[in-house]
Amino acid sequence: MAQPKLSKLEMQIMEALWSRGVCSIREIQEAFPEPSRPAYTTIQTTVYRMEAKKALRRVKKISNAHIFEAVVSRDAAQGRLIDDLLAFFGGRTQPVMCHLIETGRLTLEDVRQAEKAVKELRRREKA
């Protein structure tokens, strides 16, 4: 199944669900930092749109509060974002890697982890 495309606000809502587990709309809103916290109705509208996209779902209702959980995993959402980013560069990873190296965001440990992942992928392909 294709992963839904999520906006920045939707990703922040998903982050609240991934880190806290099942939440009401009020609990999702309260996960945002105080100075930049979106209005309750903004979160509510966005959550209902995300429900329509099948990124999250209602699991129960307590009094008037609907309780939601993430349907899309963090790994799947991050993978979609990375795929979208690479599509912006025509599928080429080199501009992204160069930027990470030039800004110091790619560490030696990151390179070691990548090498380890490549070795594991090769091992699985041979098996």
Coordinates of C-alpha atoms in Angstrom, one line a residue:
M1 CA 0.0 0.0 0.0
A2 CA 1.3 3.5 -0.9
Q3 CA 2.3 5.6 2.1
P4 CA 0.4 8.9 2.4
K5 CA 2.3 12.1 1.8
L6 CA 2.4 14.0 5.1
S7 CA 2.9 17.8 5.7
K8 CA 5.1 19.2 8.3
L9 CA 2.2 19.6 10.8
E10 CA 1.0 16.1 10.0
M11 CA 4.5 14.8 10.7
Q12 CA 4.5 16.6 14.1
I13 CA 1.1 15.1 14.9
M14 CA 2.5 11.6 14.0
E15 CA 5.5 12.3 16.2
A16 CA 3.2 12.9 19.1
L17 CA 1.4 9.6 18.4
W18 CA 4.7 7.7 17.9
S19 CA 6.2 9.0 21.1
R20 CA 3.1 9.0 23.4
G21 CA 1.1 6.1 21.9
V22 CA -2.7 6.5 21.6
C23 CA -3.8 10.1 22.2
S24 CA -6.9 12.3 22.1
I25 CA -6.8 15.5 20.0
R26 CA -6.2 17.5 23.2
E27 CA -3.2 15.4 24.1
I28 CA -1.8 15.7 20.6
Q29 CA -2.2 19.5 20.8
E30 CA -0.5 19.6 24.2
A31 CA 2.5 17.7 22.8
F32 CA 3.4 20.9 20.9
P33 CA 5.6 23.5 22.6
E34 CA 3.6 26.3 24.3
P35 CA 4.8 29.3 22.2
S36 CA 4.0 27.8 18.9
R37 CA 1.1 25.5 19.8
P38 CA -1.5 25.3 17.0
A39 CA -5.1 25.9 18.0
Y40 CA -7.2 22.9 19.0
T41 CA -9.4 23.2 15.9
T42 CA -6.3 23.3 13.7
I43 CA -5.1 20.0 15.2
Q44 CA -8.7 18.5 15.0
T45 CA -9.1 19.4 11.3
T46 CA -5.7 18.0 10.5
V47 CA -6.3 14.8 12.5
Y48 CA -9.5 14.2 10.6
R49 CA -7.8 14.7 7.3
M50 CA -5.1 12.3 8.3
E51 CA -7.7 9.8 9.3
A52 CA -9.1 10.1 5.8
K53 CA -5.6 9.5 4.4
K54 CA -5.4 6.4 6.6
A55 CA -2.3 7.7 8.3
L56 CA -4.0 7.3 11.7
R57 CA -7.2 5.8 13.0
R58 CA -9.7 6.2 15.8
V59 CA -9.4 3.4 18.3
K60 CA -12.1 4.3 20.8
K61 CA -14.2 7.1 22.2
I62 CA -14.1 8.2 25.8
S63 CA -17.0 10.6 26.6
N64 CA -16.8 13.1 23.7
A65 CA -13.1 12.5 23.1
H66 CA -11.9 10.3 20.2
I67 CA -8.7 8.5 20.8
F68 CA -6.3 8.0 17.8
E69 CA -3.3 5.8 17.0
A70 CA -0.8 5.9 14.3
V71 CA -1.3 3.5 11.4
V72 CA 1.8 4.6 9.5
S73 CA 5.1 3.7 11.2
R74 CA 7.9 6.2 11.8
D75 CA 10.2 4.2 9.5
A76 CA 7.6 4.2 6.7
A77 CA 6.9 7.9 7.0
Q78 CA 10.6 8.7 7.1
G79 CA 11.2 6.5 4.1
R80 CA 8.5 8.4 2.1
L81 CA 10.1 11.7 3.0
I82 CA 13.5 10.5 1.9
D83 CA 12.1 9.1 -1.4
D84 CA 10.4 12.5 -2.0
L85 CA 13.7 14.3 -1.3
L86 CA 15.6 12.1 -3.7
A87 CA 13.0 12.5 -6.3
F88 CA 13.6 16.2 -6.1
F89 CA 17.2 15.5 -7.1
G90 CA 16.2 13.2 -9.9
G91 CA 16.9 10.1 -7.7
R92 CA 20.6 11.0 -7.2
T93 CA 22.0 10.7 -3.7
Q94 CA 25.3 12.5 -4.4
P95 CA 24.0 16.1 -3.9
V96 CA 22.4 15.1 -0.6
M97 CA 25.5 13.2 0.6
C98 CA 27.7 16.1 -0.4
H99 CA 25.6 18.6 1.6
L100 CA 25.6 16.3 4.6
I101 CA 29.4 16.0 4.5
E102 CA 30.0 19.8 3.8
T103 CA 27.8 20.8 6.8
G104 CA 29.3 18.2 9.1
R105 CA 26.0 16.4 9.6
L106 CA 27.4 13.1 8.3
T107 CA 29.7 11.6 11.0
L108 CA 32.2 8.8 10.8
E109 CA 29.8 6.7 12.9
D110 CA 27.1 7.3 10.2
V111 CA 29.4 6.1 7.5
R112 CA 30.2 3.0 9.6
Q113 CA 26.5 2.3 10.0
A114 CA 25.9 2.7 6.3
E115 CA 28.8 0.3 5.5
K116 CA 27.3 -2.2 7.9
A117 CA 23.9 -1.9 6.3
V118 CA 25.4 -2.4 2.8
K119 CA 27.2 -5.5 4.0
E120 CA 24.0 -6.9 5.5
L121 CA 22.1 -6.2 2.2
R122 CA 24.8 -8.0 0.2
R123 CA 24.7 -10.9 2.6
R124 CA 20.9 -11.3 2.3
E125 CA 21.1 -11.0 -1.5
K126 CA 23.6 -13.9 -1.7
A127 CA 21.4 -16.1 0.6

